[in-house]
Amino acid sequence: MSPFPSSAPSTEEWRHLRLTRDDGVATVTFSRPEKLNALTFGAYADLRDLLAELSRERSVRALVLAGEGRGFCSGGDVDEIIGATLAMDTARLLDFNRMTGQVVRALRECPFPVVAAVHGVAAGAGAVLALAADFRVADPSARFAFLFTRVGLSGGDMGAAYLLPRVVGLGHATRLLMLGDAVRAPEAERIGLISELAEEGKADERAAELARRLADGPALALAQTKALLTAELDMPLAASVELDASTQALLMHGEDYAEFHAAFTEKRPPQWQGR
């Protein structure tokens, strides 16, 4: 995303999400605990626009997605979204579904790593948002459920049919997207759906520690690694190798590459600048 701002000011208050910042680490918390953090139209739009703003600012070096209360996110609110969509015409339905997809694209394309801290339920759109993160740190209570077929819709919602086979393989993805069965933390770890199984009650803490480690690392190198992981999913090997070579040639002109050499020579930890 472009770092060049328009004349529009940065948003001072996000009405449908809670945003906190701590020295390069941003935490976005779904904050409707009484509804298991079910998503509304406003929550989708806020997350889409927030990710765009953070990407342009370049002050955030890692982001944590978390949920308040008993679960991470139970998906789209049955009354406020599913009920409302029954009255929409095709054009409005397409706008809504494109918006949810834009959120997933923003998570995959933002120039900083995203860590999902999952406890309790991550269902429907909540499961896909966790899936779109770069890391998923899960509490033993976590359970993922891709429920779209359970409500009469395609399991391939919000890019799930693209992302999930690439994370857990086609066989597991077919089962999860077609049947909509819940996957609890031990199985999620076994099939590769989670990056780390935390101790009970420690998912938020471990996710914050991982985000801090990432934020303190070489930000530009991490951003380019994320970009290449996404871009090369559909590239032939020859194109991937050429893109890798071009990227490394550019990074070798960077300050962080020179800083590593200086730190190694002086026997001290590198002081990464993200440049």
Coordinates of C-alpha atoms in Angstrom, one line a residue, residues 1-268:
M1 CA 0.0 0.0 0.0
S2 CA 1.2 3.5 -0.8
P3 CA 2.7 5.5 2.1
F4 CA 1.6 8.8 0.6
P5 CA -1.4 10.3 2.5
S6 CA -4.3 12.1 0.9
S7 CA -5.8 15.3 2.3
A8 CA -8.1 13.3 4.5
P9 CA -6.9 13.3 8.2
S10 CA -6.2 10.1 10.1
T11 CA -9.2 8.7 12.0
E12 CA -9.1 9.7 15.7
E13 CA -11.7 7.3 17.0
W14 CA -12.8 3.9 15.7
R15 CA -16.4 3.2 16.8
H16 CA -16.6 -0.5 16.1
L17 CA -13.1 -1.7 17.2
R18 CA -10.7 -0.9 20.0
L19 CA -7.2 0.2 18.9
T20 CA -4.2 0.5 21.2
R21 CA -0.6 1.1 20.4
D22 CA 2.6 0.3 22.2
D23 CA 5.9 1.3 20.6
G24 CA 5.3 -0.1 17.1
V25 CA 2.8 -2.8 18.1
A26 CA -0.8 -2.1 17.4
T27 CA -3.6 -4.2 19.0
V28 CA -7.0 -4.4 17.5
T29 CA -9.6 -5.9 19.8
F30 CA -13.1 -7.0 18.8
S31 CA -15.1 -5.5 21.6
R32 CA -18.6 -6.9 21.7
P33 CA -18.2 -9.5 24.4
E34 CA -21.9 -9.8 25.0
K35 CA -22.3 -11.0 21.4
L36 CA -19.1 -13.1 21.3
N37 CA -17.6 -10.3 19.3
A38 CA -20.0 -10.9 16.4
L39 CA -19.1 -8.6 13.5
T40 CA -21.3 -5.8 12.2
F41 CA -21.2 -3.9 8.9
G42 CA -19.4 -1.1 10.8
A43 CA -16.8 -3.5 12.2
Y44 CA -15.9 -4.8 8.8
A45 CA -15.6 -1.3 7.4
D46 CA -13.6 0.0 10.4
L47 CA -11.1 -2.9 10.1
R48 CA -10.7 -2.4 6.3
D49 CA -10.1 1.3 6.7
L50 CA -7.9 0.9 9.8
L51 CA -5.6 -1.5 8.1
A52 CA -5.2 0.9 5.2
E53 CA -4.4 3.8 7.5
L54 CA -1.9 1.8 9.5
S55 CA -0.2 0.7 6.3
R56 CA 0.2 4.2 5.1
E57 CA 1.5 5.5 8.5
R58 CA 4.4 3.1 8.5
S59 CA 4.6 3.5 12.3
V60 CA 3.2 0.1 13.1
R61 CA 5.7 -2.8 12.8
A62 CA 3.4 -5.6 14.1
L63 CA -0.3 -6.0 14.8
V64 CA -2.3 -8.2 17.1
L65 CA -5.9 -9.2 16.5
A66 CA -7.7 -10.2 19.7
G67 CA -11.2 -10.7 21.1
E68 CA -12.6 -9.4 24.3
G69 CA -14.5 -11.8 26.7
R70 CA -15.2 -15.5 26.1
G71 CA -14.1 -15.8 22.5
F72 CA -12.2 -14.4 19.6
C73 CA -15.0 -13.7 17.1
S74 CA -18.2 -15.6 16.4
G75 CA -18.5 -14.3 12.8
G76 CA -21.2 -12.1 11.3
D77 CA -24.0 -11.0 13.6
V78 CA -27.1 -13.1 12.8
D79 CA -29.5 -10.2 13.3
E80 CA -27.4 -7.2 12.2
I81 CA -25.9 -8.8 9.1
I82 CA -27.6 -12.1 8.1
G83 CA -31.1 -10.7 8.8
A84 CA -30.3 -7.4 7.0
T85 CA -28.8 -9.1 3.9
L86 CA -32.1 -10.9 3.3
A87 CA -33.6 -7.5 2.3
M88 CA -30.7 -6.4 0.1
D89 CA -30.7 -6.4 -3.7
T90 CA -27.9 -8.0 -5.6
A91 CA -25.9 -4.8 -6.0
R92 CA -25.8 -4.2 -2.3
L93 CA -25.0 -7.8 -1.5
L94 CA -22.1 -7.7 -3.9
D95 CA -20.8 -4.5 -2.2
F96 CA -21.0 -6.2 1.2
N97 CA -19.3 -9.3 0.1
R98 CA -16.6 -7.4 -1.7
M99 CA -16.0 -5.4 1.5
T100 CA -15.5 -8.5 3.6
G101 CA -13.0 -9.7 1.0
Q102 CA -11.2 -6.4 1.1
V103 CA -10.6 -6.9 4.8
V104 CA -8.9 -10.2 4.1
R105 CA -6.8 -8.7 1.3
A106 CA -5.8 -5.8 3.7
L107 CA -4.6 -8.4 6.3
R108 CA -2.6 -10.2 3.7
E109 CA -1.2 -7.1 2.0
C110 CA -0.4 -4.8 4.9
P111 CA 3.4 -4.3 5.3
F112 CA 3.6 -5.7 8.8
P113 CA 3.1 -9.1 10.3
V114 CA -0.3 -9.8 11.9
V115 CA -0.7 -12.1 14.9
A116 CA -4.2 -13.5 15.8
A117 CA -4.6 -14.3 19.5
V118 CA -7.4 -16.9 19.5
H119 CA -9.3 -18.1 22.5
G120 CA -12.7 -19.6 22.6
V121 CA -14.7 -19.5 19.4
A122 CA -13.3 -18.3 16.0
A123 CA -16.3 -19.1 13.7
G124 CA -17.4 -18.1 10.2
A125 CA -15.8 -14.7 9.3
G126 CA -13.9 -14.9 12.6
A127 CA -12.2 -18.1 11.5
V128 CA -11.3 -16.5 8.2
L129 CA -9.8 -13.3 9.8
A130 CA -7.6 -15.6 12.0
L131 CA -6.7 -17.6 8.9
A132 CA -5.7 -14.4 7.1
A133 CA -3.2 -13.5 9.9
D134 CA 0.4 -14.4 9.5
F135 CA 0.5 -16.2 12.9
R136 CA -2.2 -17.8 15.0
V137 CA -1.5 -18.2 18.7
A138 CA -4.2 -20.2 20.3
D139 CA -5.4 -21.0 23.8
P140 CA -6.4 -24.6 24.5
S141 CA -10.0 -23.4 24.5
A142 CA -9.8 -22.3 20.9
R143 CA -12.1 -23.8 18.3
F144 CA -12.2 -22.9 14.6
A145 CA -15.4 -23.4 12.6
F146 CA -15.9 -22.4 8.9
L147 CA -19.7 -22.3 9.2
F148 CA -20.7 -20.9 5.8
T149 CA -22.3 -24.0 4.4
R150 CA -24.2 -24.3 7.7
V151 CA -26.1 -21.2 6.7
G152 CA -26.6 -22.2 3.1
L153 CA -23.7 -20.4 1.6
S154 CA -20.5 -21.4 -0.1
G155 CA -17.6 -22.4 2.1
G156 CA -15.4 -20.4 -0.1
D157 CA -16.2 -17.1 1.6
M158 CA -13.8 -14.2 2.1
G159 CA -11.0 -16.0 0.4
A160 CA -11.2 -19.1 2.6
A161 CA -11.1 -21.5 -0.4
Y162 CA -7.8 -19.8 -1.4
L163 CA -6.1 -19.5 1.9
L164 CA -7.1 -22.6 3.9
P165 CA -5.8 -25.3 1.4
R166 CA -2.5 -23.4 1.4
V167 CA -2.3 -23.6 5.2
V168 CA -3.7 -27.1 6.0
G169 CA -3.8 -28.8 2.6
L170 CA -6.6 -29.5 0.2
G171 CA -7.9 -32.6 2.1
H172 CA -8.3 -30.9 5.4
A173 CA -9.6 -27.7 3.8
T174 CA -12.3 -29.6 1.9
R175 CA -13.5 -31.2 5.1
L176 CA -13.5 -28.0 7.1
L177 CA -15.2 -25.9 4.4
M178 CA -17.8 -28.4 3.3
L179 CA -18.8 -29.8 6.7
G180 CA -18.3 -26.8 8.9
D181 CA -17.3 -28.9 11.9
A182 CA -15.5 -27.3 14.8
V183 CA -11.7 -27.9 15.0
R184 CA -10.4 -27.7 18.5
A185 CA -7.0 -26.5 19.4
P186 CA -5.2 -29.9 19.5
E187 CA -6.3 -30.9 16.0
A188 CA -5.8 -27.3 14.8
E189 CA -2.2 -27.6 15.9
R190 CA -1.8 -31.0 14.3
I191 CA -3.0 -29.9 10.9
G192 CA -1.0 -26.6 10.9
L193 CA -4.0 -24.3 11.4
I194 CA -2.3 -22.7 14.5
S195 CA 1.3 -21.5 14.8
E196 CA 1.6 -21.9 18.5
L197 CA -0.5 -23.6 21.2
A198 CA -0.3 -21.4 24.3
E199 CA -0.9 -22.4 27.9
E200 CA -4.5 -21.9 29.1
G201 CA -5.3 -18.2 29.4
K202 CA -2.0 -17.2 27.9
A203 CA -2.9 -16.7 24.2
D204 CA -3.1 -12.9 24.4
E205 CA 0.2 -12.7 26.3
R206 CA 2.1 -15.0 24.0
A207 CA 0.7 -13.2 20.9
A208 CA 1.9 -9.9 22.4
E209 CA 5.3 -11.3 23.0
L210 CA 5.5 -12.6 19.4
A211 CA 4.3 -9.2 18.1
R212 CA 7.0 -7.5 20.2
R213 CA 9.7 -9.8 18.8
L214 CA 8.5 -9.1 15.3
A215 CA 8.3 -5.3 15.9
D216 CA 11.8 -5.2 17.2
G217 CA 13.1 -7.1 14.2
P218 CA 14.1 -5.8 10.7
A219 CA 10.8 -4.4 9.6
L220 CA 11.6 -4.0 5.9
A221 CA 12.9 -7.5 5.6
L222 CA 9.8 -8.9 7.4
A223 CA 7.5 -6.8 5.2
Q224 CA 9.2 -8.1 2.0
T225 CA 9.1 -11.7 3.3
K226 CA 5.4 -11.4 3.9
A227 CA 4.9 -9.8 0.4
L228 CA 6.9 -12.6 -1.2
L229 CA 5.0 -15.4 0.6
T230 CA 1.7 -13.9 -0.7
A231 CA 2.9 -13.1 -4.2
E232 CA 4.7 -16.4 -4.9
L233 CA 1.7 -18.7 -3.9
D234 CA 0.7 -18.7 -7.6
M235 CA 4.0 -18.2 -9.3
P236 CA 6.1 -20.8 -11.2
L237 CA 9.5 -21.5 -9.7
A238 CA 11.4 -19.4 -12.3
A239 CA 9.3 -16.3 -11.6
S240 CA 9.6 -16.8 -7.9
V241 CA 13.4 -17.1 -8.0
E242 CA 13.7 -14.0 -10.1
L243 CA 11.4 -12.1 -7.8
D244 CA 13.5 -13.3 -4.8
A245 CA 16.7 -12.1 -6.6
S246 CA 15.3 -8.6 -7.3
T247 CA 14.1 -8.3 -3.8
Q248 CA 17.4 -9.3 -2.2
A249 CA 19.3 -7.0 -4.5
L250 CA 17.2 -4.0 -3.3
L251 CA 17.5 -5.0 0.4
M252 CA 21.3 -5.4 0.1
H253 CA 21.3 -1.6 -0.5
G254 CA 19.4 -1.1 2.8
E255 CA 20.7 0.2 6.1
D256 CA 19.7 -2.9 8.0
Y257 CA 21.9 -5.1 5.8
A258 CA 24.9 -2.9 6.5
E259 CA 23.9 -2.7 10.2
F260 CA 24.0 -6.5 10.5
H261 CA 27.6 -6.5 9.1
A262 CA 28.6 -3.7 11.5
A263 CA 27.0 -5.4 14.5
F264 CA 28.6 -8.7 13.6
T265 CA 32.0 -7.2 13.3
E266 CA 31.6 -5.2 16.5
K267 CA 30.2 -8.3 18.4
R268 CA 26.9 -6.5 19.4

